[in-house]
Coordinates of N, CA and C in Angstrom, one line a residue:
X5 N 69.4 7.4 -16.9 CA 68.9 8.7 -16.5 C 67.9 9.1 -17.6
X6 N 67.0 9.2 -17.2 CA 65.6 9.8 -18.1 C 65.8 11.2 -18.7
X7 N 65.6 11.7 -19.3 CA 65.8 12.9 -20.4 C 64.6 13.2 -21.1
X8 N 64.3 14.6 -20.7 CA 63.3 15.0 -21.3 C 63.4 16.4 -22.8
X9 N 63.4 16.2 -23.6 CA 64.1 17.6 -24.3 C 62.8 18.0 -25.3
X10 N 62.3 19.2 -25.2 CA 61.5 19.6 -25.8 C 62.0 20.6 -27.3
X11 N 61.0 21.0 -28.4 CA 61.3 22.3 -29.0 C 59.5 22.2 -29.9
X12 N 60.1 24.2 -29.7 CA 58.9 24.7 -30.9 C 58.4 25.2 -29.9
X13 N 57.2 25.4 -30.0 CA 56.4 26.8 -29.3 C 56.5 28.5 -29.9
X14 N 56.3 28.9 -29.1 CA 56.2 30.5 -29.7 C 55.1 31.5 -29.4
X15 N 54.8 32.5 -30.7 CA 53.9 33.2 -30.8 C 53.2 33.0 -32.3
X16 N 51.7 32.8 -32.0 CA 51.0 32.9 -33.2 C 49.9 33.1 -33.0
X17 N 48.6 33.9 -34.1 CA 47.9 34.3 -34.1 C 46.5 33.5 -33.7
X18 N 45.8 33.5 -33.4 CA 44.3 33.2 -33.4 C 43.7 32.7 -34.8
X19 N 43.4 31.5 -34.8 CA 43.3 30.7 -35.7 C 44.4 30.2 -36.5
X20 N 45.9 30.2 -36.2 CA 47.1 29.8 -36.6 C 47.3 28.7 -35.5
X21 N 48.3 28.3 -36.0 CA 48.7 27.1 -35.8 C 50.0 26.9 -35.3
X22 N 50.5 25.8 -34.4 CA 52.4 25.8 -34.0 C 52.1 24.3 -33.5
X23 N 53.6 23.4 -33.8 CA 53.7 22.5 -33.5 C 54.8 22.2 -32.1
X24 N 54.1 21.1 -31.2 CA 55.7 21.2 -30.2 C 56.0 19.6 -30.7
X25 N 57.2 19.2 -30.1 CA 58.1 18.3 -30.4 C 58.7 17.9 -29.1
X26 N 58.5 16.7 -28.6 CA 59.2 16.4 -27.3 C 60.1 14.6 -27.4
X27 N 61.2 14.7 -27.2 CA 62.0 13.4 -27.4 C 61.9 12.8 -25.9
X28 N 62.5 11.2 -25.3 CA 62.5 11.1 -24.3 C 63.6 9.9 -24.4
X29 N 64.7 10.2 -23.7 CA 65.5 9.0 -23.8 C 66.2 8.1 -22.5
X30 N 66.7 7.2 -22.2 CA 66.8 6.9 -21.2 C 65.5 5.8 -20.8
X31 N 65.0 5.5 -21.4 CA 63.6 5.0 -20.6 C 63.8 3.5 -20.7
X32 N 63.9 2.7 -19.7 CA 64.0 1.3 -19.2 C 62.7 0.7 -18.4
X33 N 62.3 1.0 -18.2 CA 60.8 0.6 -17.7 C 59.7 -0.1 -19.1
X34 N 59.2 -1.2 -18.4 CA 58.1 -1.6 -19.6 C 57.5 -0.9 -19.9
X35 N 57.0 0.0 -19.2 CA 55.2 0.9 -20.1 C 56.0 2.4 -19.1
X36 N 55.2 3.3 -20.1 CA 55.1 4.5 -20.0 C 54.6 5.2 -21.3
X37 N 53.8 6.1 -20.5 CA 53.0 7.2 -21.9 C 54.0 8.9 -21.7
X38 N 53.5 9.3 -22.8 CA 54.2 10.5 -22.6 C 53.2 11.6 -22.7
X39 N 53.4 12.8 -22.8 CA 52.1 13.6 -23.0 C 52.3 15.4 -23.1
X40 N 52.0 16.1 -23.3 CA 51.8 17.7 -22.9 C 50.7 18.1 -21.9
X41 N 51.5 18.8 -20.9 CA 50.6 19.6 -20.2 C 51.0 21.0 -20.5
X42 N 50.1 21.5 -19.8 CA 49.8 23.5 -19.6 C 49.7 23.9 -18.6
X43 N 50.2 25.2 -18.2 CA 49.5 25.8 -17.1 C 49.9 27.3 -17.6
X44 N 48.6 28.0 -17.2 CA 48.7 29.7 -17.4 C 48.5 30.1 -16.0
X45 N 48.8 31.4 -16.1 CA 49.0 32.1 -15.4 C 47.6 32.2 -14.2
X46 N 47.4 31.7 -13.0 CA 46.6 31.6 -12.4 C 45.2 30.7 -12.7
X47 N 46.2 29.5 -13.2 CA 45.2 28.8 -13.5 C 45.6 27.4 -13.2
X48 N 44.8 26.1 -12.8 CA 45.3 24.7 -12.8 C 46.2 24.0 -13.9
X49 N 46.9 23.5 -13.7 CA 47.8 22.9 -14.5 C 46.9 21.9 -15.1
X50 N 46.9 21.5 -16.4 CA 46.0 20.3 -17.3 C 46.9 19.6 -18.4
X51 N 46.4 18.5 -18.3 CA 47.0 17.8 -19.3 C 46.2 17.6 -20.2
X52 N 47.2 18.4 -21.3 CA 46.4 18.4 -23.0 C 46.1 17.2 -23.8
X53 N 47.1 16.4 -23.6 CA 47.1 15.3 -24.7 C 48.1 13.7 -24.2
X54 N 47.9 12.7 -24.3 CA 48.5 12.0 -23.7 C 48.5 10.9 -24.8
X55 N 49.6 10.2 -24.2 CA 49.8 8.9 -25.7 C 50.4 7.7 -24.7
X56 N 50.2 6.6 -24.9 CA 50.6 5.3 -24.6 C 51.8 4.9 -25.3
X57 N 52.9 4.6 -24.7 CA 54.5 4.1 -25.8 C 53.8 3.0 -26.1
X58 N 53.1 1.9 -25.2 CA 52.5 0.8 -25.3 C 51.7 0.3 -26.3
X59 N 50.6 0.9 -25.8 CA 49.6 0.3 -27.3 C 48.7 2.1 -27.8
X60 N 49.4 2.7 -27.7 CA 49.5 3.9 -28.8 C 47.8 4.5 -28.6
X61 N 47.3 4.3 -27.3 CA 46.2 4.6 -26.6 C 46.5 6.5 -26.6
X62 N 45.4 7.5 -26.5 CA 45.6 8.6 -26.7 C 44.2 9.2 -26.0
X63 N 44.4 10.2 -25.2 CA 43.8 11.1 -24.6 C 43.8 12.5 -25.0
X64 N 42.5 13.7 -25.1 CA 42.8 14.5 -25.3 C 42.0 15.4 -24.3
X65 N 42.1 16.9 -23.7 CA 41.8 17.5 -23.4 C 40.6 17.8 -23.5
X66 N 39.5 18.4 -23.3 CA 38.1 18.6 -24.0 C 38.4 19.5 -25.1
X67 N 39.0 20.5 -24.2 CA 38.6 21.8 -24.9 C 39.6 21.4 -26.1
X68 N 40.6 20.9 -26.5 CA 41.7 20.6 -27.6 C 41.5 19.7 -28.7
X69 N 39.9 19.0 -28.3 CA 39.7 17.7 -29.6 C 39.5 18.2 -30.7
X70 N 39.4 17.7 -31.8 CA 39.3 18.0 -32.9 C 40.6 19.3 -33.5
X71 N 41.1 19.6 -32.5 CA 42.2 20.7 -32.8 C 43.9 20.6 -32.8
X72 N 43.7 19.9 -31.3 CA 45.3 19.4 -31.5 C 45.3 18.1 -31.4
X73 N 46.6 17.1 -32.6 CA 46.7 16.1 -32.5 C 48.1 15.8 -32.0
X74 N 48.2 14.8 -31.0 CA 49.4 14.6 -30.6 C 49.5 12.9 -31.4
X75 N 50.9 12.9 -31.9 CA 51.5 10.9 -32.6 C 52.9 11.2 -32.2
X76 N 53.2 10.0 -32.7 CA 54.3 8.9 -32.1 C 55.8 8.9 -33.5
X77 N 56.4 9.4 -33.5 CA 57.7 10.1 -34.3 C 58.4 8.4 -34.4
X78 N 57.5 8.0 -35.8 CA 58.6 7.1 -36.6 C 58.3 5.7 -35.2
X79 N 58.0 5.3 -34.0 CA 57.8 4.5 -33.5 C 59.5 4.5 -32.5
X80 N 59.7 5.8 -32.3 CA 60.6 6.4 -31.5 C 59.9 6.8 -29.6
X81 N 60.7 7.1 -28.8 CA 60.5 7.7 -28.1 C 59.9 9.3 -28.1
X82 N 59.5 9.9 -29.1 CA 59.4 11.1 -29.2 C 58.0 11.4 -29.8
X83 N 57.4 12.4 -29.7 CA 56.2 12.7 -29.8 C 55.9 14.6 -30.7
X84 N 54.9 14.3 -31.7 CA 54.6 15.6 -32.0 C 53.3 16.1 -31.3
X85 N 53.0 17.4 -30.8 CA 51.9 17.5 -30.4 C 51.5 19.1 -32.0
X86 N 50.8 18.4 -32.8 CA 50.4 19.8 -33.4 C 49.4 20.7 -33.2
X87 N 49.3 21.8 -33.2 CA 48.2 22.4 -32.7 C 47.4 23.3 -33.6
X88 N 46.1 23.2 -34.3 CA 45.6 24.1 -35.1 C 44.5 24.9 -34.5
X89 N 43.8 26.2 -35.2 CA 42.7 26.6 -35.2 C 43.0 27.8 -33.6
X90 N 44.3 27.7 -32.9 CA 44.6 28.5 -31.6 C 43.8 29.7 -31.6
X91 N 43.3 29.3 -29.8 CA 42.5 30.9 -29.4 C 43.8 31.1 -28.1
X92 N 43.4 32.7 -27.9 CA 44.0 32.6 -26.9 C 43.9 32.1 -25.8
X93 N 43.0 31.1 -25.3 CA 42.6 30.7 -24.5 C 43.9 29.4 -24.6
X94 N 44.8 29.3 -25.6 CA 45.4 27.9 -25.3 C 46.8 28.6 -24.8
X95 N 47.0 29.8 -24.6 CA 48.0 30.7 -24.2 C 48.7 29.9 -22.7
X96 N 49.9 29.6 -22.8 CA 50.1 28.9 -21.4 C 51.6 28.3 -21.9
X97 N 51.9 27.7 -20.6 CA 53.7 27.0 -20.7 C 53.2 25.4 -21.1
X98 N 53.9 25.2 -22.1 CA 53.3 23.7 -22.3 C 54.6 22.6 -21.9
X99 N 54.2 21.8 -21.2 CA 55.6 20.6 -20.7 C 55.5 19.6 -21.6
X100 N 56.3 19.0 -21.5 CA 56.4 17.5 -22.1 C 56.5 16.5 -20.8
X101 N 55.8 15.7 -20.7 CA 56.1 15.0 -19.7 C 55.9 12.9 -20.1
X102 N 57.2 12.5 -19.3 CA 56.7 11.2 -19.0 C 55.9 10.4 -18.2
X103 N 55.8 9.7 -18.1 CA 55.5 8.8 -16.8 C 55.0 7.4 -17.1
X104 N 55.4 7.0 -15.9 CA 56.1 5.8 -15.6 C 54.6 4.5 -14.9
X105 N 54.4 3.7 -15.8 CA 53.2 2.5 -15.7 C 52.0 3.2 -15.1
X106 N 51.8 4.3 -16.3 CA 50.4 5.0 -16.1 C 50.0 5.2 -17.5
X107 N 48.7 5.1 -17.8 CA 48.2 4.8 -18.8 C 47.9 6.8 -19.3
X108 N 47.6 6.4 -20.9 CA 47.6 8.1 -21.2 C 45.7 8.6 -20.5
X109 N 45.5 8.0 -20.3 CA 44.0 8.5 -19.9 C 44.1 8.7 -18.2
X110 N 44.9 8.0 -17.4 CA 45.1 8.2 -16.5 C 46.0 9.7 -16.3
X111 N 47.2 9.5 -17.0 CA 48.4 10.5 -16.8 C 47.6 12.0 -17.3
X112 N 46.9 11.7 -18.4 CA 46.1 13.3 -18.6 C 44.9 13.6 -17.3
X113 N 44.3 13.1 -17.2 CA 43.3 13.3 -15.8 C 43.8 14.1 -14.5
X114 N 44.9 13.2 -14.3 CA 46.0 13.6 -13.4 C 46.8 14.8 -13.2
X115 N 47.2 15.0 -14.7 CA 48.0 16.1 -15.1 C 49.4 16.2 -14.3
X116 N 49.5 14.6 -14.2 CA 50.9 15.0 -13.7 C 52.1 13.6 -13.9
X117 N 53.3 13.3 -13.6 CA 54.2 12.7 -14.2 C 55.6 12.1 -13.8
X118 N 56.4 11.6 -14.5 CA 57.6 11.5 -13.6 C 59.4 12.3 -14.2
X119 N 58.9 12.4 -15.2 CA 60.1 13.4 -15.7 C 59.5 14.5 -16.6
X120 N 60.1 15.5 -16.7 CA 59.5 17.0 -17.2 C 60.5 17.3 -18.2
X121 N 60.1 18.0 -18.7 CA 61.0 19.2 -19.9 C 61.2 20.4 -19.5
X122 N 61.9 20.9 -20.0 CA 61.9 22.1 -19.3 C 60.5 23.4 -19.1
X123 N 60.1 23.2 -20.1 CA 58.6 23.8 -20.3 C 58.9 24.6 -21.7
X124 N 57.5 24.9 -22.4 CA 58.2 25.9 -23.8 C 56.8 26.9 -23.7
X125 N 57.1 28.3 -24.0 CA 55.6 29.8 -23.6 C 54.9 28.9 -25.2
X126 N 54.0 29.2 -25.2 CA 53.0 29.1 -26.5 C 52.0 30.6 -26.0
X127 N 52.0 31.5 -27.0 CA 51.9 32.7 -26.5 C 50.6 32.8 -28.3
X128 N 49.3 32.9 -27.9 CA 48.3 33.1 -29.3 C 47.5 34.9 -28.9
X129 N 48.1 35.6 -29.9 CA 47.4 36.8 -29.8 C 47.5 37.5 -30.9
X130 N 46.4 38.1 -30.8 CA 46.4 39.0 -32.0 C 47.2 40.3 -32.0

């Protein structure tokens, strides 16, 4: 059984910074990337950042390059997504997500997955 367990998020200001943290256990399949999506409040769901367990291939969002970097925890199942320089514009529920023989360039495009986290608020305001 696949397991998704996320932490971190919050509230922080406009030009501050927060990190999320997502583990994934259970996973028996050859390939799977893992990744963070978002969705705010009346808006499309998007996938921010995406990572390959595979060959450590990595996608990011437009609006999030150079800002947030998402790596690979020690060559574990688990993943940091850090996030710097936040507008409120990154304000939204962020997931963790797996999935299952989809590459991270694919799975972010997509924005979508085969096992979820629970979701965590990331809330940037002044």
């Amino acid at each position: 059984q696949v397991q998704v367990v996320e932490s971190g998020g919050g509230f922080a200001q406009p030009g501050g910074s927060l990190n999320l943290s997502c583990a994934a256990s259970g996973l028996t399949a050859d390939y799977y990337s893992i990744g963070w999506f978002r969705q705010a409040p009346g808006k499309e769901r998007e996938g921010v950042a995406c990572l390959s367990l595979g060959d450590g291939d990595i996608r990011y969002e437009a609006s999030v390059k150079g800002r947030f970097t998402i790596s690979r925890d020690n060559g574990e199942n688990a993943v940091t997504l850090q996030m710097n320089s936040l507008s409120p514009e990154d304000t939204a529920v962020y997931y963790c997500v797996v999935s299952k023989y989809t590459t991270a360039q694919a799975m972010c495009v997509l924005a979508n997955g085969d096992y979820w986290g629970q979701g965590t608020q990331v809330t940037v305001s002044s």
